[in-house]
Amino acid sequence: MRVLVYSDDVNVRNAVRLALGRRPAPELPRVEILDCATEPAVIAAMDGGGIDVAVLDGEAVPAGGMGICRQLKDEIYRCPPILVLIGRIQDGWLATWSRADAVVTHPVDPIATADAVAALMRQRLARTIA
């Protein structure tokens, strides 16, 4: 499965990559990670198709992951599930506005991130089988 990881910070992208490893759960297929550091790269990758799950950094600048998430959900038919990394738990309402399928707070918690992405991968697999 292809997982897009967006952040302007290479350390955040690496933390997500390490959290997911080869697969976030033993029963799931291996992941191929596509790193994106800019909003245009995210839009191009998502428009190109083949992305199964996206992880977007809500704290990225100049384009935050929540705004990008909302745009993707508005513009892509059957948009893949999206996890947004938020700065504070109190920002959860903004993630709801963005239509994120899941949220995890900064700093990247490897277990919470892997669990959330695994759940989204399962959701994506169930949608492609149905």
Coordinates of N, CA and C in Angstrom, one line a residue:
M1 N 0.9 -1.2 0.0 CA 0.0 0.0 0.0 C 0.9 1.2 0.0
R2 N 0.5 2.2 -0.7 CA 1.2 3.5 -0.8 C 0.7 4.5 0.2
V3 N 1.6 5.0 1.0 CA 1.2 5.9 2.1 C 2.0 7.2 1.8
L4 N 1.2 8.3 1.6 CA 1.8 9.6 1.4 C 2.0 10.3 2.7
V5 N 3.2 10.8 2.9 CA 3.5 11.5 4.2 C 4.0 12.9 3.8
Y6 N 3.2 13.9 4.3 CA 3.5 15.3 4.0 C 3.9 16.1 5.3
S7 N 5.0 16.7 5.2 CA 5.4 17.7 6.2 C 6.5 18.5 5.6
D8 N 6.6 19.8 6.0 CA 7.7 20.6 5.5 C 9.0 20.3 6.3
D9 N 8.8 19.5 7.4 CA 9.9 19.2 8.3 C 10.3 17.7 8.1
V10 N 11.6 17.6 7.6 CA 12.1 16.2 7.3 C 12.1 15.3 8.5
N11 N 12.3 15.9 9.7 CA 12.3 15.1 10.9 C 10.9 14.5 11.2
V12 N 9.8 15.2 10.9 CA 8.5 14.7 11.1 C 8.2 13.6 10.1
R13 N 8.6 13.8 8.8 CA 8.5 12.7 7.8 C 9.2 11.5 8.2
N14 N 10.4 11.6 8.7 CA 11.2 10.5 9.2 C 10.6 9.8 10.4
A15 N 10.0 10.6 11.3 CA 9.4 10.0 12.5 C 8.2 9.1 12.1
V16 N 7.4 9.6 11.1 CA 6.3 8.8 10.6 C 6.8 7.6 9.9
R17 N 7.8 7.7 9.1 CA 8.4 6.6 8.4 C 8.8 5.5 9.3
L18 N 9.5 5.9 10.4 CA 10.0 5.0 11.4 C 8.8 4.3 12.2
A19 N 7.8 5.1 12.4 CA 6.6 4.6 13.2 C 5.9 3.5 12.4
L20 N 5.9 3.7 11.0 CA 5.2 2.7 10.2 C 6.0 1.5 9.9
G21 N 7.3 1.7 9.8 CA 8.2 0.5 9.5 C 7.8 0.0 8.1
R22 N 8.0 -1.3 8.0 CA 7.6 -2.0 6.7 C 6.1 -2.2 6.6
R23 N 5.5 -2.4 7.8 CA 4.0 -2.5 7.8 C 3.6 -2.2 9.2
P24 N 2.5 -1.4 9.4 CA 2.1 -0.9 10.7 C 1.5 -2.0 11.5
A25 N 1.0 -3.1 10.9 CA 0.4 -4.2 11.6 C 0.8 -5.5 10.8
P26 N 1.0 -6.6 11.5 CA 1.5 -7.8 10.9 C 0.6 -8.4 9.7
E27 N -0.7 -8.2 9.9 CA -1.7 -8.7 8.9 C -1.8 -7.8 7.6
L28 N -1.2 -6.6 7.7 CA -1.4 -5.7 6.6 C -0.3 -5.8 5.6
P29 N -0.5 -5.4 4.3 CA 0.6 -5.5 3.3 C 1.7 -4.5 3.6
R30 N 2.8 -4.7 3.0 CA 3.9 -3.7 3.2 C 3.5 -2.4 2.7
V31 N 4.1 -1.3 3.3 CA 3.9 0.0 2.9 C 5.0 0.6 2.0
E32 N 4.7 1.3 1.1 CA 5.6 2.1 0.3 C 5.3 3.6 0.6
I33 N 6.3 4.3 1.1 CA 6.1 5.7 1.6 C 6.5 6.7 0.5
L34 N 5.6 7.6 0.2 CA 6.0 8.7 -0.7 C 6.1 10.0 0.2
D35 N 7.2 10.5 0.3 CA 7.5 11.8 1.0 C 7.1 13.0 0.2
C36 N 6.4 13.9 0.8 CA 6.1 15.2 0.1 C 6.4 16.3 1.1
A37 N 7.1 17.3 0.6 CA 7.5 18.5 1.5 C 6.7 19.7 1.1
T38 N 6.0 19.7 0.0 CA 5.2 20.9 -0.4 C 3.8 20.5 -0.7
E39 N 2.9 21.5 -0.6 CA 1.5 21.3 -1.0 C 1.4 20.9 -2.5
P40 N 2.1 21.6 -3.4 CA 1.9 21.1 -4.8 C 2.3 19.7 -5.0
A41 N 3.3 19.2 -4.3 CA 3.7 17.8 -4.4 C 2.6 16.9 -3.9
V42 N 1.9 17.3 -2.8 CA 0.8 16.5 -2.3 C -0.4 16.4 -3.3
I43 N -0.7 17.6 -3.8 CA -1.9 17.7 -4.8 C -1.6 16.8 -6.0
A44 N -0.3 17.0 -6.5 CA 0.0 16.2 -7.7 C 0.0 14.7 -7.5
A45 N 0.5 14.3 -6.3 CA 0.5 12.8 -6.0 C -0.9 12.3 -5.8
M46 N -1.7 13.0 -5.1 CA -3.1 12.6 -4.9 C -3.9 12.6 -6.2
D47 N -3.7 13.6 -7.0 CA -4.4 13.7 -8.3 C -3.9 12.5 -9.2
G48 N -2.7 12.1 -9.1 CA -2.2 11.0 -9.9 C -2.7 9.6 -9.5
G49 N -3.3 9.5 -8.3 CA -3.9 8.3 -7.9 C -2.9 7.3 -7.3
G50 N -3.3 6.2 -6.9 CA -2.4 5.2 -6.3 C -2.0 5.4 -4.9
I51 N -2.6 6.4 -4.2 CA -2.3 6.6 -2.8 C -3.4 5.9 -2.0
D52 N -3.0 5.1 -1.1 CA -4.0 4.4 -0.3 C -4.4 5.1 1.0
V53 N -3.4 5.8 1.7 CA -3.6 6.5 2.9 C -2.6 7.7 2.9
A54 N -3.1 8.8 3.4 CA -2.2 10.0 3.5 C -2.1 10.4 5.0
V55 N -0.9 10.8 5.3 CA -0.6 11.4 6.7 C -0.1 12.8 6.4
L56 N -0.9 13.8 6.9 CA -0.6 15.2 6.7 C -0.3 15.9 8.0
D57 N 0.8 16.7 8.0 CA 1.2 17.4 9.2 C 0.4 18.7 9.3
G58 N -0.4 18.8 10.3 CA -1.3 20.0 10.5 C -0.5 21.2 10.9
E59 N 0.8 21.0 11.3 CA 1.6 22.1 11.7 C 2.6 22.6 10.6
A60 N 2.5 22.0 9.4 CA 3.4 22.3 8.3 C 3.1 23.8 7.9
V61 N 4.1 24.4 7.4 CA 4.0 25.8 6.8 C 4.7 25.8 5.5
P62 N 4.2 26.6 4.6 CA 3.1 27.6 4.7 C 1.7 27.0 4.6
A63 N 1.6 25.7 4.0 CA 0.3 25.1 3.9 C 0.2 24.0 4.9
G64 N -0.8 24.2 5.8 CA -1.0 23.2 6.9 C -1.8 22.0 6.4
G65 N -1.6 20.9 7.0 CA -2.2 19.6 6.6 C -3.7 19.6 6.7
M66 N -4.3 20.4 7.7 CA -5.7 20.5 7.8 C -6.4 21.1 6.6
G67 N -5.8 22.2 6.1 CA -6.4 22.9 4.9 C -6.2 22.0 3.7
I68 N -5.1 21.3 3.6 CA -4.9 20.4 2.5 C -5.9 19.3 2.5
C69 N -6.1 18.7 3.7 CA -7.0 17.6 3.9 C -8.4 18.0 3.4
R70 N -8.9 19.2 3.9 CA -10.2 19.7 3.5 C -10.3 19.8 1.9
Q71 N -9.2 20.4 1.3 CA -9.2 20.5 -0.1 C -9.3 19.1 -0.8
L72 N -8.5 18.2 -0.3 CA -8.5 16.8 -0.9 C -9.9 16.2 -0.8
K73 N -10.5 16.3 0.4 CA -11.8 15.7 0.6 C -12.9 16.3 -0.3
D74 N -12.7 17.6 -0.6 CA -13.7 18.3 -1.4 C -13.5 18.0 -2.9
E75 N -12.2 17.7 -3.3 CA -11.9 17.6 -4.7 C -11.7 16.2 -5.3
I76 N -11.4 15.2 -4.4 CA -11.1 13.9 -4.9 C -12.3 13.0 -4.6
Y77 N -12.9 12.4 -5.6 CA -13.9 11.4 -5.5 C -13.3 10.2 -4.8
R78 N -14.0 9.7 -3.7 CA -13.5 8.6 -3.0 C -12.0 8.8 -2.5
C79 N -11.9 9.9 -1.9 CA -10.6 10.3 -1.4 C -10.0 9.3 -0.4
P80 N -8.8 8.9 -0.5 CA -8.2 7.9 0.4 C -8.3 8.5 1.9
P81 N -8.3 7.6 2.8 CA -8.3 8.0 4.3 C -7.1 8.9 4.6
I82 N -7.4 9.9 5.4 CA -6.3 10.8 5.8 C -6.2 10.9 7.3
L83 N -4.9 10.8 7.8 CA -4.5 11.1 9.2 C -3.9 12.4 9.2
V84 N -4.3 13.3 10.2 CA -3.7 14.6 10.3 C -3.0 14.6 11.7
L85 N -1.7 15.0 11.6 CA -0.9 15.2 12.9 C -1.2 16.6 13.4
I86 N -1.8 16.7 14.6 CA -2.2 18.0 15.2 C -1.2 18.4 16.3
G87 N -1.1 19.7 16.5 CA -0.2 20.2 17.5 C -0.7 20.0 19.0
R88 N -2.0 20.1 19.2 CA -2.6 20.0 20.5 C -3.9 19.2 20.4
I89 N -4.2 18.5 21.4 CA -5.5 17.7 21.4 C -6.7 18.7 21.2
Q90 N -6.5 19.9 21.7 CA -7.6 20.9 21.6 C -7.8 21.3 20.1
D91 N -6.9 21.0 19.2 CA -7.1 21.3 17.8 C -7.9 20.2 17.1
G92 N -8.4 19.2 17.9 CA -9.2 18.2 17.3 C -10.5 18.7 16.5
W93 N -11.1 19.8 17.0 CA -12.2 20.3 16.3 C -11.9 20.8 14.9
L94 N -10.6 21.4 14.8 CA -10.2 21.8 13.4 C -10.0 20.6 12.5
A95 N -9.5 19.5 13.1 CA -9.4 18.3 12.3 C -10.7 17.8 11.8
T96 N -11.7 17.9 12.7 CA -13.1 17.6 12.3 C -13.6 18.4 11.1
W97 N -13.3 19.7 11.2 CA -13.6 20.6 10.1 C -12.9 20.2 8.8
S98 N -11.7 19.7 8.9 CA -10.9 19.3 7.7 C -11.4 18.0 7.1
R99 N -12.2 17.3 7.9 CA -12.7 16.0 7.5 C -11.7 14.9 7.6
A100 N -10.7 15.1 8.4 CA -9.7 14.0 8.6 C -10.4 12.8 9.2
D101 N -9.9 11.6 8.7 CA -10.4 10.4 9.2 C -9.8 9.9 10.5
A102 N -8.7 10.5 10.9 CA -8.0 10.2 12.1 C -7.1 11.3 12.5
V103 N -6.8 11.4 13.8 CA -5.8 12.4 14.2 C -4.8 11.8 15.2
V104 N -3.6 12.3 15.2 CA -2.6 11.9 16.2 C -1.9 13.2 16.6
T105 N -1.5 13.4 17.8 CA -0.9 14.7 18.2 C 0.6 14.6 18.1
H106 N 1.2 15.8 17.9 CA 2.7 16.0 17.9 C 3.1 15.9 19.3
P107 N 4.3 15.5 19.6 CA 5.3 14.8 18.7 C 4.8 13.5 18.3
V108 N 5.3 13.0 17.2 CA 4.8 11.7 16.6 C 5.1 10.6 17.6
D109 N 4.0 10.0 18.1 CA 4.0 8.8 18.9 C 4.0 7.6 18.0
P110 N 5.1 6.8 18.0 CA 5.2 5.7 17.1 C 4.0 4.7 17.2
I111 N 3.6 4.4 18.4 CA 2.5 3.4 18.5 C 1.2 3.9 18.1
A112 N 0.9 5.1 18.5 CA -0.4 5.8 18.1 C -0.5 6.0 16.6
T113 N 0.6 6.4 16.0 CA 0.7 6.6 14.6 C 0.5 5.4 13.8
A114 N 1.2 4.3 14.2 CA 1.1 3.0 13.5 C -0.3 2.5 13.7
D115 N -0.9 2.6 14.9 CA -2.2 2.1 15.1 C -3.2 2.8 14.2
A116 N -3.1 4.1 14.2 CA -4.0 4.9 13.4 C -3.9 4.7 11.9
V117 N -2.7 4.6 11.4 CA -2.5 4.3 10.0 C -3.0 2.9 9.7
A118 N -2.7 1.9 10.6 CA -3.2 0.5 10.3 C -4.7 0.5 10.2
A119 N -5.4 1.3 11.1 CA -6.9 1.3 11.0 C -7.3 1.9 9.7
L120 N -6.6 2.9 9.2 CA -7.0 3.5 7.9 C -6.7 2.6 6.8
M121 N -5.6 1.8 6.9 CA -5.3 0.9 5.8 C -6.4 -0.2 5.8
R122 N -6.8 -0.7 6.9 CA -7.9 -1.7 6.9 C -9.1 -1.1 6.3
Q123 N -9.4 0.2 6.6 CA -10.6 0.8 6.0 C -10.5 0.9 4.5
R124 N -9.3 1.3 4.0 CA -9.1 1.4 2.6 C -9.2 0.0 1.9
L125 N -8.6 -1.0 2.6 CA -8.7 -2.4 2.0 C -10.2 -2.8 1.9
A126 N -10.9 -2.6 3.0 CA -12.4 -3.0 3.0 C -13.1 -2.2 1.9
R127 N -12.8 -1.0 1.6 CA -13.5 -0.2 0.6 C -13.1 -0.7 -0.8
T128 N -11.9 -1.2 -1.0 CA -11.5 -1.7 -2.3 C -12.1 -3.1 -2.6
I129 N -12.3 -3.8 -1.5 CA -12.9 -5.2 -1.7 C -14.4 -5.1 -2.0
A130 N -15.1 -4.1 -1.3 CA -16.5 -4.0 -1.4 C -16.9 -3.5 -2.8

